[in-house]
Backbone as a printed PyTorch tensor [residue, N CA C, xyz], in Angstrom:
tensor([[[-52.7230,   5.2390, -18.9130],
         [-51.6450,   6.1230, -19.1040],
         [-50.2590,   5.4340, -18.8530]],

        [[-50.1890,   4.6200, -17.7610],
         [-48.9510,   3.8490, -17.4760],
         [-48.4240,   2.9360, -18.6270]],

        [[-49.3720,   2.2290, -19.2910],
         [-48.8230,   1.4770, -20.4380],
         [-48.3000,   2.3170, -21.5310]],

        [[-48.8780,   3.4420, -21.8450],
         [-48.3070,   4.3860, -22.8010],
         [-46.9310,   4.7780, -22.4510]],

        [[-46.7420,   5.1660, -21.2340],
         [-45.2710,   5.6100, -20.6930],
         [-44.3100,   4.4810, -20.8550]],

        [[-44.7910,   3.3300, -20.4810],
         [-43.8840,   2.2100, -20.5140],
         [-43.5340,   1.8430, -21.9290]],

        [[-44.4960,   2.0010, -22.8270],
         [-44.3090,   1.6500, -24.2590],
         [-43.2410,   2.6350, -24.8810]],

        [[-43.4710,   3.9700, -24.5050],
         [-42.5310,   5.0140, -25.0120],
         [-41.1410,   4.6930, -24.5530]],

        [[-41.0290,   4.4810, -23.1640],
         [-39.6930,   4.1700, -22.6710],
         [-39.1000,   2.9730, -23.2980]],

        [[-39.8140,   1.9420, -23.5870],
         [-39.2780,   0.7880, -24.2270],
         [-38.7630,   1.0590, -25.6100]],

        [[-39.5210,   1.8650, -26.3770],
         [-39.2430,   2.2800, -27.7560],
         [-37.9340,   2.9900, -27.7210]],

        [[-37.7900,   4.0080, -26.8770],
         [-36.4790,   4.7670, -26.6840],
         [-35.3900,   3.8690, -26.3080]],

        [[-35.6030,   2.9410, -25.4360],
         [-34.5140,   1.9850, -24.9960],
         [-34.1310,   1.1190, -26.1260]],

        [[-35.0800,   0.6260, -26.8200],
         [-34.6390,  -0.3100, -27.9540],
         [-33.9980,   0.5020, -29.1000]],

        [[-34.3960,   1.6620, -29.3680],
         [-33.8300,   2.5080, -30.4060],
         [-32.3790,   2.8250, -30.0210]],

        [[-32.1940,   3.2920, -28.7670],
         [-30.8520,   3.5750, -28.3230],
         [-29.9670,   2.3900, -28.3110]],

        [[-30.5220,   1.2140, -27.8830],
         [-29.6650,   0.0180, -27.8050],
         [-29.3300,  -0.4650, -29.2160]],

        [[-30.1800,  -0.2550, -30.1880],
         [-29.8960,  -0.6730, -31.5450],
         [-28.8180,   0.3050, -32.1380]],

        [[-28.7590,   1.5530, -31.8290],
         [-27.8590,   2.4350, -32.3060],
         [-26.3790,   2.0960, -31.7380]],

        [[-26.4560,   1.7260, -30.4400],
         [-25.0530,   1.2540, -29.9540],
         [-24.1760,   2.4340, -29.6910]],

        [[-24.6020,   3.6420, -29.8570],
         [-23.7830,   4.8140, -29.5850],
         [-24.1640,   5.5170, -28.3480]],

        [[-23.1110,   5.5980, -27.4250],
         [-23.4390,   6.4090, -26.2250],
         [-23.7420,   7.8380, -26.4500]],

        [[-24.8410,   8.3900, -26.0500],
         [-25.1260,   9.7380, -26.1950],
         [-25.5290,  10.2940, -24.9180]],

        [[-25.0670,  11.4240, -24.3830],
         [-25.4200,  11.8930, -23.0330],
         [-26.8920,  11.9250, -22.7640]],

        [[-27.2870,  11.3310, -21.6730],
         [-28.6720,  11.3760, -21.2530],
         [-29.5210,  10.4350, -21.9090]],

        [[-28.9680,   9.5160, -22.7320],
         [-29.8290,   8.5890, -23.4880],
         [-29.4030,   7.1520, -23.1580]],

        [[-30.2980,   6.2390, -23.3410],
         [-29.9260,   4.8210, -23.1320],
         [-29.0130,   4.3520, -24.2310]],

        [[-28.2050,   3.4330, -23.8020],
         [-27.2520,   2.8650, -24.8170],
         [-26.8200,   1.5190, -24.3630]],

        [[-26.1250,   0.7430, -25.0880],
         [-25.6110,  -0.5480, -24.6410],
         [-24.1800,  -0.4740, -24.2750]],

        [[-23.7690,  -1.2800, -23.4750],
         [-22.3500,  -1.3460, -22.9790],
         [-21.9160,  -2.7780, -23.0010]],

        [[-20.6050,  -2.9790, -23.2850],
         [-20.1260,  -4.2600, -23.2360],
         [-19.4230,  -4.5290, -21.8700]],

        [[-19.8200,  -5.6070, -21.1980],
         [-19.1880,  -5.8580, -19.8820],
         [-17.9010,  -6.4800, -20.1820]],

        [[-17.1050,  -6.7770, -19.1260],
         [-15.8110,  -7.3570, -19.1350],
         [-15.8610,  -8.8160, -19.6410]],

        [[-16.9420,  -9.4310, -19.4800],
         [-17.2750, -10.8430, -20.0040],
         [-17.6380, -10.8280, -21.4260]],

        [[-17.7090,  -9.7010, -22.1790],
         [-18.0190,  -9.6340, -23.5130],
         [-19.5550,  -9.5940, -23.7460]],

        [[-20.3580,  -9.6310, -22.7770],
         [-21.8780,  -9.4380, -22.9210],
         [-22.2550,  -8.0810, -23.1410]],

        [[-23.3480,  -7.8710, -24.0060],
         [-23.8770,  -6.5890, -24.1600],
         [-24.9810,  -6.3420, -23.2630]],

        [[-25.0270,  -5.2110, -22.5400],
         [-26.0430,  -4.9010, -21.5640],
         [-26.5690,  -3.5110, -21.8280]],

        [[-27.8450,  -3.3280, -21.5550],
         [-28.3290,  -1.9070, -21.5560],
         [-27.7500,  -1.0580, -20.4080]],

        [[-27.6630,   0.1550, -20.6940],
         [-27.1580,   1.0950, -19.7520],
         [-27.7320,   2.4840, -19.8870]],

        [[-27.3460,   3.3810, -19.0740],
         [-27.7720,   4.7370, -19.2060],
         [-26.6460,   5.6640, -18.8400]],

        [[-26.3620,   6.6080, -19.7490],
         [-25.2400,   7.3690, -19.6910],
         [-25.6100,   8.8540, -19.2590]],

        [[-25.1120,   9.2620, -18.0620],
         [-25.2960,  10.6190, -17.6400],
         [-23.9160,  11.3270, -17.8310]],

        [[-23.9230,  12.4670, -18.5450],
         [-22.8070,  13.2530, -18.6320],
         [-23.0670,  14.6570, -18.5270]],

        [[-22.2610,  15.4030, -17.8910],
         [-22.4420,  16.8260, -17.8740],
         [-21.1610,  17.4020, -18.3520]],

        [[-21.3020,  18.3050, -19.2830],
         [-20.0930,  19.0400, -19.7220],
         [-19.7500,  20.1570, -18.7590]],

        [[-18.6370,  20.0420, -18.2130],
         [-18.1470,  21.1210, -17.3140],
         [-16.8680,  21.5490, -17.8680]],

        [[-16.8620,  22.7710, -18.3520],
         [-15.6350,  23.3470, -18.9010],
         [-14.5890,  23.5150, -17.7940]],

        [[-13.4450,  23.8700, -18.3340],
         [-12.3170,  24.1270, -17.3810],
         [-12.2430,  25.6050, -16.9530]],

        [[-13.3450,  26.2120, -16.9900],
         [-13.5110,  27.6350, -16.4830],
         [-14.6140,  27.9090, -15.6100]],

        [[-15.3850,  26.8600, -15.3000],
         [-16.6030,  27.1060, -14.4620],
         [-16.3100,  27.0950, -13.0040]],

        [[-17.1110,  27.6130, -12.0730],
         [-16.9380,  27.5380, -10.6460],
         [-16.8210,  26.0700, -10.2360]],

        [[-17.5430,  25.1490, -10.8650],
         [-17.4950,  23.7880, -10.3560],
         [-16.1130,  23.1730, -10.7040]],

        [[-15.4840,  23.5700, -11.8170],
         [-14.2040,  23.1100, -12.1340],
         [-13.2270,  23.6100, -11.0990]],

        [[-13.1800,  24.9140, -10.8620],
         [-12.2000,  25.4860,  -9.9280],
         [-12.3540,  24.9510,  -8.4600]],

        [[-13.5670,  24.7320,  -8.0840],
         [-13.8990,  24.2150,  -6.6990],
         [-13.4770,  22.7310,  -6.5460]],

        [[-13.2930,  22.0140,  -7.6850],
         [-13.0660,  20.5860,  -7.6420],
         [-11.5080,  20.3280,  -7.3730]],

        [[-10.6640,  21.3910,  -7.4770],
         [ -9.2290,  21.3480,  -7.2780],
         [ -8.5100,  20.4280,  -8.2580]],

        [[ -9.0990,  20.3040,  -9.5540],
         [ -8.4780,  19.5820, -10.5580],
         [ -7.1670,  20.1870, -11.0690]],

        [[ -7.0760,  21.5050, -10.9000],
         [ -6.0540,  22.2770, -11.3850],
         [ -5.6190,  23.2940, -10.2570]],

        [[ -4.3330,  23.5670, -10.1620],
         [ -3.9660,  24.4720,  -9.0770],
         [ -4.3670,  25.9200,  -9.4720]],

        [[ -4.7700,  26.7250,  -8.4570],
         [ -5.1580,  28.0910,  -8.7810],
         [ -3.9460,  28.8880,  -9.0270]],

        [[ -4.1670,  29.9930,  -9.7330],
         [ -3.0720,  30.8950,  -9.9710],
         [ -2.5880,  31.5180,  -8.7050]],

        [[ -1.3260,  31.8220,  -8.6220],
         [ -0.7780,  32.4110,  -7.3580],
         [ -1.3270,  33.8080,  -7.0510]],

        [[ -1.8580,  34.4510,  -7.9910],
         [ -2.4510,  35.7500,  -7.7100],
         [ -3.7250,  35.6800,  -6.9410]],

        [[ -4.3850,  34.5270,  -6.9580],
         [ -5.6340,  34.3530,  -6.2750],
         [ -5.6480,  33.0040,  -5.5560]],

        [[ -4.9680,  32.9990,  -4.3890],
         [ -4.9480,  31.7170,  -3.5900],
         [ -6.3500,  31.3080,  -3.1570]],

        [[ -6.7250,  30.1240,  -3.1300],
         [ -8.0400,  29.6750,  -2.8170],
         [ -8.4130,  29.9520,  -1.4150]],

        [[ -7.4920,  30.1790,  -0.5350],
         [ -7.8150,  30.5270,   0.9200],
         [ -8.0160,  31.9820,   1.2130]],

        [[ -7.8640,  32.8060,   0.0630],
         [ -8.0200,  34.3300,   0.2270],
         [ -9.4660,  34.6370,   0.4570]],

        [[ -9.7120,  35.5910,   1.2460],
         [-11.0790,  36.0100,   1.5940],
         [-11.5560,  36.9530,   0.3840]],

        [[-12.9100,  36.9980,   0.2990],
         [-13.5070,  37.9280,  -0.7790],
         [-13.1580,  39.3510,  -0.4660]],

        [[-13.1460,  39.7460,   0.7910],
         [-12.8490,  41.1550,   1.0600],
         [-11.4450,  41.4850,   0.8220]],

        [[-10.4660,  40.4900,   0.8330],
         [ -9.1280,  40.8500,   0.4640],
         [ -8.9710,  40.9750,  -0.9730]],

        [[ -9.7300,  40.2110,  -1.8100],
         [ -9.5400,  40.1420,  -3.2040],
         [-10.3640,  41.1580,  -3.8240]],

        [[-11.7110,  41.3340,  -3.3980],
         [-12.5710,  42.2260,  -4.1520],
         [-12.7530,  43.5840,  -3.3810]],

        [[-12.2910,  43.6760,  -2.1720],
         [-12.3210,  44.9750,  -1.5480],
         [-13.4510,  45.1080,  -0.4940]],

        [[-13.5230,  46.3030,   0.0660],
         [-14.3800,  46.4610,   1.2050],
         [-15.9040,  46.3810,   0.8500]],

        [[-16.2270,  46.6390,  -0.3450],
         [-17.6170,  46.5510,  -0.7150],
         [-18.0890,  45.0910,  -0.6680]],

        [[-17.2660,  44.1720,  -1.0300],
         [-17.6140,  42.6750,  -0.8300],
         [-17.7510,  42.4100,   0.5840]],

        [[-17.0290,  42.9610,   1.4820],
         [-17.0120,  42.8180,   2.8840],
         [-18.4670,  43.1630,   3.4280]],

        [[-19.0940,  44.2970,   2.9040],
         [-20.3680,  44.7150,   3.2640],
         [-21.4350,  43.7890,   2.9470]],

        [[-21.2640,  43.0040,   1.8080],
         [-22.3960,  42.0620,   1.3290],
         [-22.2530,  40.6760,   1.8200]],

        [[-20.9820,  40.2830,   1.9400],
         [-20.7340,  38.7740,   2.1620],
         [-20.0290,  38.6820,   3.6450]],

        [[-19.9920,  37.4700,   4.0080],
         [-19.3330,  37.1150,   5.2920],
         [-17.8270,  37.6240,   5.2890]],

        [[-17.3230,  38.0370,   6.3280],
         [-15.9270,  38.5800,   6.4320],
         [-14.9470,  37.4670,   6.1250]],

        [[-15.2470,  36.2070,   6.4650],
         [-14.2830,  35.1400,   6.3180],
         [-14.6100,  34.2500,   5.1680]],

        [[-15.4560,  34.7190,   4.1910],
         [-15.8280,  33.7630,   3.1390],
         [-14.6080,  33.7120,   2.1850]],

        [[-14.1420,  32.5480,   1.9340],
         [-12.9850,  32.3830,   1.0890],
         [-13.3610,  32.1690,  -0.3760]],

        [[-12.4600,  32.4090,  -1.2920],
         [-12.7270,  32.2100,  -2.7290],
         [-13.1730,  30.7290,  -2.9970]],

        [[-12.5960,  29.8500,  -2.3650],
         [-13.0320,  28.4070,  -2.5630],
         [-14.4260,  28.1630,  -2.1150]],

        [[-14.8110,  28.7090,  -1.0080],
         [-16.2300,  28.6860,  -0.5910],
         [-17.1270,  29.3000,  -1.5180]],

        [[-16.7640,  30.4130,  -2.0560],
         [-17.6060,  31.2420,  -2.9970],
         [-17.7440,  30.3520,  -4.3580]],

        [[-16.7310,  29.7460,  -4.8190],
         [-16.7620,  28.9750,  -6.0340],
         [-17.6000,  27.6340,  -5.8360]],

        [[-17.6750,  27.1620,  -4.6000],
         [-18.4660,  25.9220,  -4.4390],
         [-19.8290,  26.1850,  -3.8540]],

        [[-20.3440,  27.3530,  -3.8420],
         [-21.6810,  27.5760,  -3.3030],
         [-22.7410,  27.0060,  -4.2990]],

        [[-23.8670,  26.6850,  -3.6530],
         [-24.9610,  26.0900,  -4.5340],
         [-26.3030,  26.8560,  -4.3070]],

        [[-26.2290,  28.0830,  -3.7970],
         [-27.5230,  28.7160,  -3.4290],
         [-27.8200,  29.8740,  -4.3670]],

        [[-27.1690,  29.8500,  -5.5880],
         [-27.2590,  30.9210,  -6.5430],
         [-28.7120,  31.0600,  -7.1040]],

        [[-29.4430,  30.0400,  -7.1150],
         [-30.7780,  30.1150,  -7.7120],
         [-31.7440,  30.9030,  -6.7760]],

        [[-31.5280,  30.9430,  -5.5280],
         [-32.3400,  31.6320,  -4.6020],
         [-31.7800,  33.0480,  -4.2340]],

        [[-30.5310,  33.3020,  -4.5590],
         [-29.9750,  34.5210,  -4.1250],
         [-29.0230,  35.0870,  -5.2350]],

        [[-29.3970,  36.1790,  -5.8660],
         [-28.6170,  36.7610,  -7.0530],
         [-27.2400,  37.1130,  -6.5530]],

        [[-27.0400,  37.5280,  -5.3580],
         [-25.7120,  37.9640,  -4.8720],
         [-24.7960,  36.7480,  -4.7760]],

        [[-25.3840,  35.5430,  -4.3630],
         [-24.6010,  34.3580,  -4.2620],
         [-24.1120,  33.8810,  -5.6180]],

        [[-25.0330,  34.0200,  -6.6730],
         [-24.6430,  33.6900,  -8.0480],
         [-23.5640,  34.5600,  -8.5410]],

        [[-23.6610,  35.9010,  -8.2270],
         [-22.6640,  36.9250,  -8.6070],
         [-21.2780,  36.5190,  -8.0060]],

        [[-21.1810,  36.2720,  -6.7710],
         [-19.9270,  35.9690,  -6.1610],
         [-19.3480,  34.6310,  -6.6860]],

        [[-20.1450,  33.7090,  -6.9100],
         [-19.7020,  32.4040,  -7.4920],
         [-19.1320,  32.5950,  -8.9150]],

        [[-19.8270,  33.2300,  -9.7240],
         [-19.4210,  33.3990, -11.1430],
         [-18.2590,  34.3850, -11.1310]],

        [[-18.2050,  35.3850, -10.2840],
         [-17.1940,  36.4000, -10.2700],
         [-15.7610,  35.8420,  -9.8520]],

        [[-15.8920,  34.7930,  -8.9370],
         [-14.6860,  34.1500,  -8.3980],
         [-14.0540,  33.3050,  -9.5700]],

        [[-14.9250,  32.6370, -10.3230],
         [-14.4180,  31.8060, -11.4460],
         [-13.8970,  32.7160, -12.5910]],

        [[-14.5650,  33.9240, -12.7440],
         [-14.1300,  34.8770, -13.7580],
         [-12.7360,  35.3440, -13.3730]],

        [[-12.6380,  35.7080, -12.1310],
         [-11.3220,  36.3080, -11.6450],
         [-10.1580,  35.3060, -11.8320]],

        [[-10.4170,  34.0230, -11.4600],
         [ -9.4110,  33.0610, -11.5630],
         [ -9.0740,  32.8540, -13.1790]],

        [[-10.1490,  32.8060, -13.8850],
         [ -9.9360,  32.6040, -15.3910],
         [ -9.2110,  33.8190, -15.9420]],

        [[ -9.3760,  35.0870, -15.4970],
         [ -8.6770,  36.2230, -16.0220],
         [ -7.1770,  36.0610, -15.7590]],

        [[ -6.6840,  35.3320, -14.7790],
         [ -5.3620,  35.1140, -14.5670],
         [ -4.7820,  33.7860, -15.1990]],

        [[ -5.7370,  32.7670, -15.3270],
         [ -5.2770,  31.4270, -15.6910],
         [ -5.4130,  31.1320, -17.1720]],

        [[ -6.4040,  31.8320, -17.8250],
         [ -6.7350,  31.4630, -19.1860],
         [ -6.3560,  32.6300, -20.1110]],

        [[ -5.4890,  32.3080, -21.0630],
         [ -5.2460,  33.3420, -22.1680],
         [ -6.4590,  33.5290, -22.9760]],

        [[ -6.7390,  34.7990, -23.3040],
         [ -7.8150,  35.1270, -24.2550],
         [ -9.2250,  35.2030, -23.4730]],

        [[ -9.1830,  35.0360, -22.1540],
         [-10.5350,  35.2050, -21.3490],
         [-10.9180,  36.6930, -21.5970]],

        [[-12.2160,  36.8340, -21.8300],
         [-12.6800,  38.1770, -22.2920],
         [-12.6330,  39.3080, -21.2210]],

        [[-12.3680,  39.0100, -19.9030],
         [-12.1910,  39.9990, -18.9190],
         [-10.8590,  40.0110, -18.2520]],

        [[-10.3170,  41.1540, -18.0200],
         [ -9.1490,  41.2640, -17.2440],
         [ -9.5170,  41.2580, -15.7680]],

        [[ -8.4750,  40.9530, -14.9140],
         [ -8.8350,  40.9380, -13.4950],
         [ -9.3790,  42.2050, -12.8860]],

        [[ -8.8650,  43.2900, -13.3420],
         [ -9.4840,  44.5910, -12.7860],
         [-10.8810,  44.7700, -13.2550]],

        [[-11.2730,  44.3170, -14.4450],
         [-12.5560,  44.4080, -14.9020],
         [-13.5760,  43.5140, -14.1360]],

        [[-13.1270,  42.3260, -13.7600],
         [-14.0070,  41.4310, -12.9600],
         [-14.2100,  42.1030, -11.6690]],

        [[-13.1660,  42.6540, -10.9990],
         [-13.3860,  43.1980,  -9.6650],
         [-14.3000,  44.4710,  -9.7600]],

        [[-14.0470,  45.2740, -10.7590],
         [-14.9570,  46.4820, -10.9660],
         [-16.4370,  46.1270, -11.2750]],

        [[-16.5560,  45.2010, -12.1080],
         [-17.9820,  44.7960, -12.4640],
         [-18.7010,  44.0740, -11.2750]],

        [[-17.9610,  43.3920, -10.4400],
         [-18.5800,  42.7580,  -9.2100],
         [-19.0910,  44.0040,  -8.3540]],

        [[-18.1680,  44.8660,  -8.0760],
         [-18.5890,  46.0050,  -7.2500],
         [-19.7700,  46.7960,  -7.8100]],

        [[-19.8090,  47.0520,  -9.0760],
         [-20.8390,  47.7750,  -9.7410],
         [-22.1700,  47.0470,  -9.6830]],

        [[-22.0940,  45.7230,  -9.7600],
         [-23.3370,  44.8750,  -9.7780],
         [-23.9330,  44.7030,  -8.3580]],

        [[-23.3280,  45.1430,  -7.3540],
         [-23.8040,  44.8640,  -6.0250],
         [-24.8580,  46.0050,  -5.6010]],

        [[-25.1820,  46.7970,  -6.4850],
         [-26.1670,  47.8840,  -6.1790],
         [-27.5960,  47.3610,  -6.0580]],

        [[-27.9000,  46.2890,  -6.8390],
         [-29.2940,  45.7350,  -6.7030],
         [-29.2830,  44.2560,  -7.1660]],

        [[-30.3100,  43.5360,  -6.7650],
         [-30.4310,  42.1750,  -7.1880],
         [-30.4440,  41.9950,  -8.7270]],

        [[-31.1320,  42.8540,  -9.4280],
         [-31.2500,  42.8450, -10.8210],
         [-29.8770,  42.9710, -11.4410]],

        [[-29.0880,  43.9860, -10.9990],
         [-27.7340,  44.1120, -11.5430],
         [-26.8200,  42.9360, -11.2120]],

        [[-26.9790,  42.4290, -10.0770],
         [-26.2030,  41.2590,  -9.5890],
         [-26.6400,  40.0230, -10.5260]],

        [[-27.9500,  39.8060, -10.7180],
         [-28.2760,  38.6190, -11.5890],
         [-27.7560,  38.8530, -13.0530]],

        [[-27.8700,  40.0730, -13.5610],
         [-27.3920,  40.3750, -14.8930],
         [-25.8560,  40.0970, -14.9850]],

        [[-25.0950,  40.6300, -14.1020],
         [-23.6990,  40.5030, -14.1970],
         [-23.2330,  39.0700, -13.9190]],

        [[-23.9480,  38.3520, -13.0080],
         [-23.6810,  36.8810, -12.7740],
         [-23.9260,  36.1330, -14.1580]],

        [[-24.9860,  36.4490, -14.8290],
         [-25.1990,  35.7460, -16.0540],
         [-24.0960,  36.1370, -17.1130]],

        [[-23.6530,  37.3160, -17.2140],
         [-22.6210,  37.6350, -18.1890],
         [-21.3570,  36.8740, -17.8530]],

        [[-21.0030,  36.7450, -16.5380],
         [-19.8200,  35.9730, -16.1790],
         [-20.0710,  34.5190, -16.4070]],

        [[-21.2500,  34.0290, -16.1750],
         [-21.6270,  32.6030, -16.4260],
         [-21.3810,  32.3300, -17.9890]],

        [[-21.8010,  33.1450, -18.7770],
         [-21.5890,  32.8670, -20.2380],
         [-20.0420,  32.8920, -20.5810]],

        [[-19.4350,  33.8610, -20.0670],
         [-17.9430,  33.8770, -20.3660],
         [-17.1980,  32.6390, -19.7530]],

        [[-17.6340,  32.1970, -18.5820],
         [-17.0280,  31.0710, -17.9260],
         [-17.3760,  29.7660, -18.6590]],

        [[-18.5570,  29.6820, -19.1620],
         [-18.9440,  28.3750, -19.8790],
         [-18.3690,  28.3540, -21.2810]],

        [[-18.0550,  29.5140, -21.8830],
         [-17.4670,  29.5700, -23.2980],
         [-16.0820,  29.7110, -23.3540]],

        [[-15.4070,  29.7150, -22.1750],
         [-13.8750,  29.7100, -22.1980],
         [-13.2870,  28.4760, -22.4320]],

        [[-12.1190,  28.4100, -22.9270],
         [-11.3970,  27.2010, -23.2790],
         [ -9.9910,  27.2290, -22.5510]]])
């Protein structure tokens, strides 16, 4: 079995090296500063300018309407205070990584990005009041939270 895996890996490597074109997640050749061609591997992730990862990276300043140090309860209201920590900031919510195990964590992460986008991105499909209302409505159950988090995820990924 190991020789077959090695053979397939070698074929992919040689094919990608022959093409000479870098493609995300595929092997390619690169030219070093000395002019030599060497094999390489390119990892790239497309992260749009509307995702929670983008906003938590601080590559762009946040809109004045939603300072990154604001707490969820101040921005989303008392219902958010009931579900999340009292001192959880928007920056902390955007940089969370436990959404796979907790639907409410995914909801607050995507809702935070959606709220920022509603102020910062023209043409974003949700207004700020809609994001706040939809977050509160989705807090009734895990299913509703997961569904709304997915809707915000799609909007955040497709925003420009």
